[in-house]
mmCIF file of C-alpha atoms in Angstrom:
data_model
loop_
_atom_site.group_PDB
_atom_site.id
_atom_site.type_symbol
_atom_site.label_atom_id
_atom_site.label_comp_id
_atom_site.label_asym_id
_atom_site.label_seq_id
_atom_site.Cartn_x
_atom_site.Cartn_y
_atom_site.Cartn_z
ATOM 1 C CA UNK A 1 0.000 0.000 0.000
ATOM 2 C CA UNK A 2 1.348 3.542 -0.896
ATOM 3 C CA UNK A 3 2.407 5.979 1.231
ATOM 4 C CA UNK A 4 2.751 9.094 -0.932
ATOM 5 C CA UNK A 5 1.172 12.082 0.731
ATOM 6 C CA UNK A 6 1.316 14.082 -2.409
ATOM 7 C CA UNK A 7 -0.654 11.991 -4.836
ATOM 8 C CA UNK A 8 -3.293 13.574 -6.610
ATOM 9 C CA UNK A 9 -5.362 12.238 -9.194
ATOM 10 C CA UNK A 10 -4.246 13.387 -12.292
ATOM 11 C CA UNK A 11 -0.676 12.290 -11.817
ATOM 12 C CA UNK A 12 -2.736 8.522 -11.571
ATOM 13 C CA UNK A 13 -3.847 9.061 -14.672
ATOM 14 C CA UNK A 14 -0.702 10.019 -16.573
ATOM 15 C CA UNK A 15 1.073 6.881 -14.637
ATOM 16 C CA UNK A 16 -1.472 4.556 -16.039
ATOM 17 C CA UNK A 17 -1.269 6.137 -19.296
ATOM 18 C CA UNK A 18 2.665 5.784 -19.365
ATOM 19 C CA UNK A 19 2.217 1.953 -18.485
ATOM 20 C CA UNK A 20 -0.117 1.388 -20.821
ATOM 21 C CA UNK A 21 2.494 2.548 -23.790
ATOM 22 C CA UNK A 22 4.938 0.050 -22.302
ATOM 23 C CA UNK A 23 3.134 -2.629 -22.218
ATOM 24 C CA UNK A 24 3.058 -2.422 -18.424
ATOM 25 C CA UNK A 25 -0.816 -1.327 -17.677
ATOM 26 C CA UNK A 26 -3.124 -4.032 -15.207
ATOM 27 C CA UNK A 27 -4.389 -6.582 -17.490
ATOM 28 C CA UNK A 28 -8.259 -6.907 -17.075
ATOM 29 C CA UNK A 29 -7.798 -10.439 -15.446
ATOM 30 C CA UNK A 30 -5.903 -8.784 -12.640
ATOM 31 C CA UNK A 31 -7.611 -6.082 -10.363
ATOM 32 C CA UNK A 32 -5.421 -3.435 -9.534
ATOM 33 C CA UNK A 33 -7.112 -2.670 -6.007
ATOM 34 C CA UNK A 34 -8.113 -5.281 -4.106
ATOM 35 C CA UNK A 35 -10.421 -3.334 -2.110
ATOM 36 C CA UNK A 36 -12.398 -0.858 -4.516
ATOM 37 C CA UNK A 37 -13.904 -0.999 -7.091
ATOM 38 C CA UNK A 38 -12.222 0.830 -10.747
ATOM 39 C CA UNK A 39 -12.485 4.390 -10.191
ATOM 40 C CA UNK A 40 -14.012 6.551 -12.618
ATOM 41 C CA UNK A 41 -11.835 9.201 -14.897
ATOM 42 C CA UNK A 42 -10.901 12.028 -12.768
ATOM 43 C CA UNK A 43 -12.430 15.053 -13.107
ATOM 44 C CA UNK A 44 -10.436 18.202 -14.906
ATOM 45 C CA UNK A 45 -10.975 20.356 -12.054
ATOM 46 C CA UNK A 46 -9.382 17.886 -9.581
ATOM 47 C CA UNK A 47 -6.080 19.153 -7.616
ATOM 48 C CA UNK A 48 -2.379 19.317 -9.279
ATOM 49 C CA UNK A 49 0.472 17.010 -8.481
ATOM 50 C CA UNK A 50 2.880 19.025 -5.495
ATOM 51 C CA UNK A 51 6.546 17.463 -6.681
ATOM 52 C CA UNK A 52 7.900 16.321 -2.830
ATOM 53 C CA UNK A 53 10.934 14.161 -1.698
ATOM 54 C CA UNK A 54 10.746 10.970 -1.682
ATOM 55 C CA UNK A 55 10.483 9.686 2.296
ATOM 56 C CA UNK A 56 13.288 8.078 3.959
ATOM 57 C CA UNK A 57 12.139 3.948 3.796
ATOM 58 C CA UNK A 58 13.017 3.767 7.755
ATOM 59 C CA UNK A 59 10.966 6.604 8.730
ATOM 60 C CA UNK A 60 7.677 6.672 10.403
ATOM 61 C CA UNK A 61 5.085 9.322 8.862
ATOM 62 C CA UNK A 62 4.085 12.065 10.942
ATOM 63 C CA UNK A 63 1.062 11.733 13.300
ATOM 64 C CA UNK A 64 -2.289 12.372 11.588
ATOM 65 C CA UNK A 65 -0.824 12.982 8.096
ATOM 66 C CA UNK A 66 -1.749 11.153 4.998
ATOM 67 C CA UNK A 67 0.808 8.902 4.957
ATOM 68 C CA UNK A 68 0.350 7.892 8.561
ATOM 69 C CA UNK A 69 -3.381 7.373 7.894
ATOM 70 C CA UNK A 70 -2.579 5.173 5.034
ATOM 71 C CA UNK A 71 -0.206 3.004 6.870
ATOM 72 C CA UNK A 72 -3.009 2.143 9.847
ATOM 73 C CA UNK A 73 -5.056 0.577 7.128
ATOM 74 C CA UNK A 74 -5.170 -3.188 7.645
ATOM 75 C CA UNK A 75 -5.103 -5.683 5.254
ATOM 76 C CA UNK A 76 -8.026 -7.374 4.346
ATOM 77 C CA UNK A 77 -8.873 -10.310 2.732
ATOM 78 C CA UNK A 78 -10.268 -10.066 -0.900
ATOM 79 C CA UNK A 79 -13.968 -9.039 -1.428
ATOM 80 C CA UNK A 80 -15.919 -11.833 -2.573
ATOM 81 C CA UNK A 81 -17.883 -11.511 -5.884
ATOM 82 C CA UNK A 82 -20.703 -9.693 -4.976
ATOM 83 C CA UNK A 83 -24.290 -11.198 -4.934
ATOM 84 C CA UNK A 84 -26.874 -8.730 -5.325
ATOM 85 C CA UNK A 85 -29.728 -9.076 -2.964
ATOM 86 C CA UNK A 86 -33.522 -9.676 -3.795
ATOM 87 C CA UNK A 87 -35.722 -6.747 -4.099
ATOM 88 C CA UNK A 88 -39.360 -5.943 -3.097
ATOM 89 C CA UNK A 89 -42.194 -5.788 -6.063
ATOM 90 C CA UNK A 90 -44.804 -4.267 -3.750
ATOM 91 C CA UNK A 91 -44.793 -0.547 -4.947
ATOM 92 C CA UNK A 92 -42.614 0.495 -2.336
ATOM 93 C CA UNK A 93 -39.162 0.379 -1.746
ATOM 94 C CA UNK A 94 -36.480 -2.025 0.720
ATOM 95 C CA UNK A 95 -36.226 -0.800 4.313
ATOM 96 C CA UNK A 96 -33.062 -1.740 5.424
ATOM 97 C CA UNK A 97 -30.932 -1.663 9.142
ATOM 98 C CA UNK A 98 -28.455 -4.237 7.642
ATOM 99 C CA UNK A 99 -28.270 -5.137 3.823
ATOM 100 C CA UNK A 100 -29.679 -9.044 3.913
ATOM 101 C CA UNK A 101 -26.366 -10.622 2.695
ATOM 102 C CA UNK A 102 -24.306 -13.423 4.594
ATOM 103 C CA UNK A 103 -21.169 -12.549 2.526
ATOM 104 C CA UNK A 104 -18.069 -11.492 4.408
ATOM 105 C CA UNK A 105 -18.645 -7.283 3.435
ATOM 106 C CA UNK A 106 -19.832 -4.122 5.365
ATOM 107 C CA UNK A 107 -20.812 -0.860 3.984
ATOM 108 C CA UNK A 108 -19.223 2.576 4.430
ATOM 109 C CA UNK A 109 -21.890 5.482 4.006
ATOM 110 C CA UNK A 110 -21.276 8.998 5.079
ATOM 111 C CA UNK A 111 -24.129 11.975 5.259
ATOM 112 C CA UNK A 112 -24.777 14.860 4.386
ATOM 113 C CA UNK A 113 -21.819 17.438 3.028
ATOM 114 C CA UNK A 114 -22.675 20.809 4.384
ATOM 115 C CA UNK A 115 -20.675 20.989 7.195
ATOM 116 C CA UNK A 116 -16.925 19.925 6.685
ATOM 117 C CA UNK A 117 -15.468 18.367 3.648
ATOM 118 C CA UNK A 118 -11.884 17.282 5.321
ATOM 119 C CA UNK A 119 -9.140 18.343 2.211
ATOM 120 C CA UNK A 120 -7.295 14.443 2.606
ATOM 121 C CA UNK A 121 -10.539 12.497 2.701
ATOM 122 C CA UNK A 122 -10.239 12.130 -1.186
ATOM 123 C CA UNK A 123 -6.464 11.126 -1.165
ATOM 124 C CA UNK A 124 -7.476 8.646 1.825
ATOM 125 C CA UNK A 125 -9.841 6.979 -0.029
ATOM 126 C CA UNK A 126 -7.912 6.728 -2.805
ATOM 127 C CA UNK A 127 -4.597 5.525 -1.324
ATOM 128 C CA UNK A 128 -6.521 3.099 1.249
ATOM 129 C CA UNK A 129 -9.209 1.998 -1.649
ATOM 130 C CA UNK A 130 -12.132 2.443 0.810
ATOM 131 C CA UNK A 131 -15.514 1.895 -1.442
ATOM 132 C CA UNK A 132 -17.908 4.498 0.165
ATOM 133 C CA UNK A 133 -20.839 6.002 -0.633
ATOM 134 C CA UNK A 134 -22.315 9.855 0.012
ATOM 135 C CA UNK A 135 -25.984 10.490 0.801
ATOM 136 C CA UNK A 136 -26.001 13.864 -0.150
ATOM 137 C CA UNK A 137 -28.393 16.691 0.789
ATOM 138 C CA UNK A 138 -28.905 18.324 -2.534
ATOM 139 C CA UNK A 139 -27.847 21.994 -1.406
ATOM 140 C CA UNK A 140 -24.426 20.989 0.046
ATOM 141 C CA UNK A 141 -23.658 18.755 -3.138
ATOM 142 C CA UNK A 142 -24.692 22.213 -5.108
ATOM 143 C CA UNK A 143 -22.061 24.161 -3.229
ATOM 144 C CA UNK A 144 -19.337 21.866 -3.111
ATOM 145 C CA UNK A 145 -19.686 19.908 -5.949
ATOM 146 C CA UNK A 146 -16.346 19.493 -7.234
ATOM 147 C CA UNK A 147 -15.296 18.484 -3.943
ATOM 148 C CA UNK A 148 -18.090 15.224 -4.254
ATOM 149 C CA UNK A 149 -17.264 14.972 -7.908
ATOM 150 C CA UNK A 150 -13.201 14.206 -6.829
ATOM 151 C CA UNK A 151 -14.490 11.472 -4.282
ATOM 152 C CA UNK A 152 -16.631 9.436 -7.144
ATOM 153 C CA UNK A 153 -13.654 9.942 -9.354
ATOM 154 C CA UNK A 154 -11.457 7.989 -6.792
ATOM 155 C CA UNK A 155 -14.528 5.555 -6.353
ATOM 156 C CA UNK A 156 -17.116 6.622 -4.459
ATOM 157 C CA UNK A 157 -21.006 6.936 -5.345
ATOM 158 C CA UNK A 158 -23.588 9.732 -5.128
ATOM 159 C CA UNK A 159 -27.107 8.933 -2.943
ATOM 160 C CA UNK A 160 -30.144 11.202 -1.794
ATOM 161 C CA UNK A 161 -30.334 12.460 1.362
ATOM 162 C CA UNK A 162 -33.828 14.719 0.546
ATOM 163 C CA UNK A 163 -33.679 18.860 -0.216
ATOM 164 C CA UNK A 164 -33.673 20.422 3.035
ATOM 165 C CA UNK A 165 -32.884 17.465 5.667
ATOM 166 C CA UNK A 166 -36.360 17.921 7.638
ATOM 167 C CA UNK A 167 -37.835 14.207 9.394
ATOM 168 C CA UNK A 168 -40.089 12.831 6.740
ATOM 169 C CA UNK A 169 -42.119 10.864 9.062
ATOM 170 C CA UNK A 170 -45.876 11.323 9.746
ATOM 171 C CA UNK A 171 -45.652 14.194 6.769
ATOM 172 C CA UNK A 172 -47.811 14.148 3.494
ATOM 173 C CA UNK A 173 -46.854 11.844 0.202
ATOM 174 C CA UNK A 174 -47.051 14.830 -1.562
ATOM 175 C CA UNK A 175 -44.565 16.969 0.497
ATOM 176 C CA UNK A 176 -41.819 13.450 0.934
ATOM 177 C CA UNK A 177 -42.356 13.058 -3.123
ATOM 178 C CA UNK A 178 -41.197 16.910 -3.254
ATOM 179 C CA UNK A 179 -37.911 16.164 -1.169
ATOM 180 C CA UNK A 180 -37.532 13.292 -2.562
ATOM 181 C CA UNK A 181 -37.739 13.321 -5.932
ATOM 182 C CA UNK A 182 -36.098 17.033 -6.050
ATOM 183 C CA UNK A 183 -33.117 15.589 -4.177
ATOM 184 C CA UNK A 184 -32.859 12.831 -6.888
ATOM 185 C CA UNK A 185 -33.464 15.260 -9.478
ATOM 186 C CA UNK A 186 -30.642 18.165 -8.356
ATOM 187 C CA UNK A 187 -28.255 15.002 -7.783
ATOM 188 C CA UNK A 188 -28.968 13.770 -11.055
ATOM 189 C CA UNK A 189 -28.092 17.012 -13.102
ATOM 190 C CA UNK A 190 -25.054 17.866 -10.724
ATOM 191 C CA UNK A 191 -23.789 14.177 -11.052
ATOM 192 C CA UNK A 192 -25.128 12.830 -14.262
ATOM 193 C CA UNK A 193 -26.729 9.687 -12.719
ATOM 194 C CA UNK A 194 -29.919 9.432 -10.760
ATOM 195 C CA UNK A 195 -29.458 8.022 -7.144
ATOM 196 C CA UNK A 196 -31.032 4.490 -6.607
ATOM 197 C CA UNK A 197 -30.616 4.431 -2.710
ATOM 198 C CA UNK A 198 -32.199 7.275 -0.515
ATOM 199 C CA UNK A 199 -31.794 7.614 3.185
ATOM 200 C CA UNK A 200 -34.004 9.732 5.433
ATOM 201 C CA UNK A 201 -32.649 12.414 7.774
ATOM 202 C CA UNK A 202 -32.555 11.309 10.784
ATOM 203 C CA UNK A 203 -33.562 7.494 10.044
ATOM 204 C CA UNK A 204 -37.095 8.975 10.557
ATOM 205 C CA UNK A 205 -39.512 7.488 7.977
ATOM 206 C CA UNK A 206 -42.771 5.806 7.763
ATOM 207 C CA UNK A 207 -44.789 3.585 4.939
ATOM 208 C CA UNK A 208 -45.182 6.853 3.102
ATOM 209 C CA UNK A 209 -41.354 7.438 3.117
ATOM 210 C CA UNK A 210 -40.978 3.750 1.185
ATOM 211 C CA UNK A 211 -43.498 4.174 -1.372
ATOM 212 C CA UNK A 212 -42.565 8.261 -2.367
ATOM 213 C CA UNK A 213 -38.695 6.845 -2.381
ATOM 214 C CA UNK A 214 -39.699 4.011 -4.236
ATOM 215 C CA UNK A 215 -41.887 6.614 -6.867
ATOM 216 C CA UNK A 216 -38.455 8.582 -6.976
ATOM 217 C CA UNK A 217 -36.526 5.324 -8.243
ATOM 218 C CA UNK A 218 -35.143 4.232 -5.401
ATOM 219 C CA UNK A 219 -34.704 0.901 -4.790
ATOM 220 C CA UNK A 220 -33.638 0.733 -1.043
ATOM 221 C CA UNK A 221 -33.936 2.959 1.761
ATOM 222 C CA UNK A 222 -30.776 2.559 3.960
ATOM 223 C CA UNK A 223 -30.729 3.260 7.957
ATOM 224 C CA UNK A 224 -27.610 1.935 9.799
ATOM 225 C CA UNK A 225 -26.052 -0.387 12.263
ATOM 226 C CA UNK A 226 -23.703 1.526 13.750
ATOM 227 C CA UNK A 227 -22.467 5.810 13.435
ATOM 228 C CA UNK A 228 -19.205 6.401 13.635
ATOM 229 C CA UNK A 229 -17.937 9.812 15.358
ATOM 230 C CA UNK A 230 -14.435 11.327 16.469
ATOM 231 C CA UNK A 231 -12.918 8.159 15.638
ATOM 232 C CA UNK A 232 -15.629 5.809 17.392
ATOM 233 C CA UNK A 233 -18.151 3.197 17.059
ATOM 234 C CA UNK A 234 -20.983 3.620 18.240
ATOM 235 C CA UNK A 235 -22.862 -0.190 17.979
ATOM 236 C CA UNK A 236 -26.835 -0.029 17.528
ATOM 237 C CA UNK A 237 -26.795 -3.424 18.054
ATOM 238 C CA UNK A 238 -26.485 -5.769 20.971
ATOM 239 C CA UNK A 239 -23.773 -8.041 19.067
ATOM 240 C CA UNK A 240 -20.978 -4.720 19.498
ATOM 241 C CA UNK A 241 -19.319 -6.205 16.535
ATOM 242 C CA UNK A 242 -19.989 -5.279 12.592
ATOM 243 C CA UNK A 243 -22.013 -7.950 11.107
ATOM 244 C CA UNK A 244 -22.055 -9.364 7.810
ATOM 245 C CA UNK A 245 -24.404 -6.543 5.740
ATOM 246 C CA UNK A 246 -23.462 -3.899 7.959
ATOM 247 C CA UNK A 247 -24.100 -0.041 6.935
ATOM 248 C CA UNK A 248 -22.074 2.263 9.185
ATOM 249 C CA UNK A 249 -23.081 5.549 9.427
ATOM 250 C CA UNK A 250 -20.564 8.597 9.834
ATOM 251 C CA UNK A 251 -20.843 12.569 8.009
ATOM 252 C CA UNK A 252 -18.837 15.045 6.563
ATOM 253 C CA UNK A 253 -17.335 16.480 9.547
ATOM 254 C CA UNK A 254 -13.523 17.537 10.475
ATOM 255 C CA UNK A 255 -12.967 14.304 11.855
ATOM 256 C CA UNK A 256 -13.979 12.318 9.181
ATOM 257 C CA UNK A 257 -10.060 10.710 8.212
ATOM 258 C CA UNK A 258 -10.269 9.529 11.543
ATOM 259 C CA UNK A 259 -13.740 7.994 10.773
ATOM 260 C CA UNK A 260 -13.313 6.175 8.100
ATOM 261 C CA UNK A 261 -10.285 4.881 9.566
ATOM 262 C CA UNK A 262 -12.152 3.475 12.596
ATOM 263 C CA UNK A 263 -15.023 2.033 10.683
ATOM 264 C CA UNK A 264 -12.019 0.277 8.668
ATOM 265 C CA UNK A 265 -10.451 -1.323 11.609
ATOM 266 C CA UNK A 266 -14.250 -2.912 12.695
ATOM 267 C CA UNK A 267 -14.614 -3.880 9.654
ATOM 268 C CA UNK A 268 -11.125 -5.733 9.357
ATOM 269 C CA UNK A 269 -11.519 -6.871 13.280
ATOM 270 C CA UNK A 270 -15.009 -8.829 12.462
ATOM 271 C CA UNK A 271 -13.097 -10.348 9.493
ATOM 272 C CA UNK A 272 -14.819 -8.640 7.015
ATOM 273 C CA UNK A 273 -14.208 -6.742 3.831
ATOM 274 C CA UNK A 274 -15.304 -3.153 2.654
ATOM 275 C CA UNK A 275 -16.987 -3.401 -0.071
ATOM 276 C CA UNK A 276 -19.455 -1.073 -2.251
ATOM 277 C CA UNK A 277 -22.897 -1.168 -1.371
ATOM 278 C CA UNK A 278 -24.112 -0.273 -4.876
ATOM 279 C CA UNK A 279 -22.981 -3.434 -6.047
ATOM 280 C CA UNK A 280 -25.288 -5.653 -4.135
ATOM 281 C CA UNK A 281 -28.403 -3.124 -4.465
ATOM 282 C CA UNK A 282 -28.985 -3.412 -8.402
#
C-alpha cells in the first residue's frame, strides 16, 4: 500500500497512461485494487500534483498525516464476488438496518456534506481503496460539488439524502415526493446519474417514506447499524461487533479521516471486507 502524501489524481492518470504505452498497464484479469472498485476518470478540475521528496524507507510518517493514515489501514482479505440481494415488487421500496447478505462485506456510508469536507478524505480513499458512498443533501452537493465529484472519481457513489434534511415521518406523500424526488433530481443534473438508494434524515420514515422513495426510483432505503464519530463506534446493536451486511453511518465532519479509519479497523476486526454497497443493491 502507498504511502505518498502528495498523490493527486491526475498524476494517476498520466502513470497509467505511461504503463499502458509500455506494455506495463493491469491486465483486465488482474484487479489493480483489491479493495475498490475501478475508479471513474478524474475530473479536470481535480487538484495538481505538489513534486515532494521521496520519504526516507526507515521513517515513520508524521502523526495524523496522509501517509500515517494510510499506513493504519489493515489488510483485508479479498472481497468476494458480490451477490446482489432480492428486491421488493410491492410498490414500495427495501427498508433496510443491515443489507440481507451473509457474505463477508460491510458498507461505508457517510451523510450529508454541508458541514466539513476534510481536504485528505479524497487522497485517503484513494490511497486506502475504501468503497464508500455519500448520501447527499442536494444543497451541500450544489455548493461543493467538485469536492463530491473528486471522491466518485477515486470511487465513491452519489445517494439522496432529501432537499432540506427535515424528518419525513408522519408528513404528506405529496410533500416526501417533493424532497424526494427534487433531491434525486438536483443530484442527477449535478452528477449525471440518478441516485437508486435514498436515506431519510434522521432514520425517521414511515410507509409513506418507502413508497414516495420508491416513486423517486429508489430501490432501497438505507438506515444503519452503527455511526461512527471522532474516531468511534458507536454499535446499535447488541452483538458490538460489525455484522455481515453492515451499513455504518458517519458525516462530513472535520474528523472524518479519523472515521473512516475506525469504521475500517471494525470492519477488518469482524473479518470482514469493505466493499461497495451499490454493487449488491442493483
Amino acid at each position: 500500500m502507498s504511502a505518498t502524501t502528495t498523490r493527486r489524481i491526475p498524476a494517476v492518470a498520466t502513470l497509467l497512461a505511461l504503463l499502458a504505452l509500455t506494455g506495463c498497464a493491469v491486465g483486465s484479469g488482474h484487479p489493480a485494487h483489491a479493495r475498490q472498485v475501478t475508479a471513474a476518470s478524474p475530473t479536470a478540475s481535480a487538484p495538481s500534483p505538489t513534486p515532494s521528496a521521496s520519504p526516507s524507507p526507515t521513517a515513520k510518517p508524521p502523526f495524523k498525516s496522509l501517509a500515517w493514515y494510510v499506513s493504519q489501514v489493515p489488510t483485508f482479505p479479498e472481497a468476494p464476488p458480490p451477490q446482489p440481494v432480492p428486491l421488493p415488487s410491492t410498490g414500495s421500496a427495501a427498508f433496510w438496518h443491515r443489507v440481507p447478505t451473509e457474505q463477508k462485506v460491510a458498507f461505508i456510508t457517510i451523510d450529508d456534506g454541508g458541514l466539513a469536507r476534510p481536504p485528505g478524505v479524497i487522497d485517503f480513499i484513494w490511497e486506502a481503496r475504501i468503497p464508500v458512498t455519500m448520501f447527499l443533501n442536494s444543497p451541500a452537493a450544489a455548493e461543493h460539488t467538485d469536492y463530491f465529484r473528486q471522491i466518485e472519481a477515486v470511487g465513491g457513489v452519489v445517494e439522496n439524502h432529501t432537499i432540506h434534511h427535515n424528518s419525513l415521518a408522519g408528513r404528506s406523500y405529496d410533500y416526501q415526493k417533493r424532497e424526494i424526488c427534487g433531491g434525486a433530481d438536483r443530484l442527477e443534473g449535478l452528477f449525471g446519474k440518478r441516485p437508486t438508494l435514498f436515506r431519510p434524515p434522521f432514520g425517521e420514515h414511515d410507509s409513506t417514506t418507502l413508497k414516495a422513495a420508491h416513486d423517486c426510483g429508489a430501490k432501497a432505503v438505507l438506515h444503519w447499524t452503527e455511526t461512527v464519530h471522532e474516531g468511534k463506534v458507536r454499535y446499535q446493536t447488541p452483538e458490538k461487533v460489525v455484522q455481515p451486511g453492515d451499513v455504518l453511518l458517519m458525516h462530513f465532519r472535520p474528523a472524518l479521516m479519523d472515521d473512516l479509519l475506525a469504521a475500517l479497523k471494525a470492519i477488518h476486526r469482524a473479518g470482514l471486507t469493505p466493499a461497495l454497497l451499490e454493487q449488491y443493491v442493483r
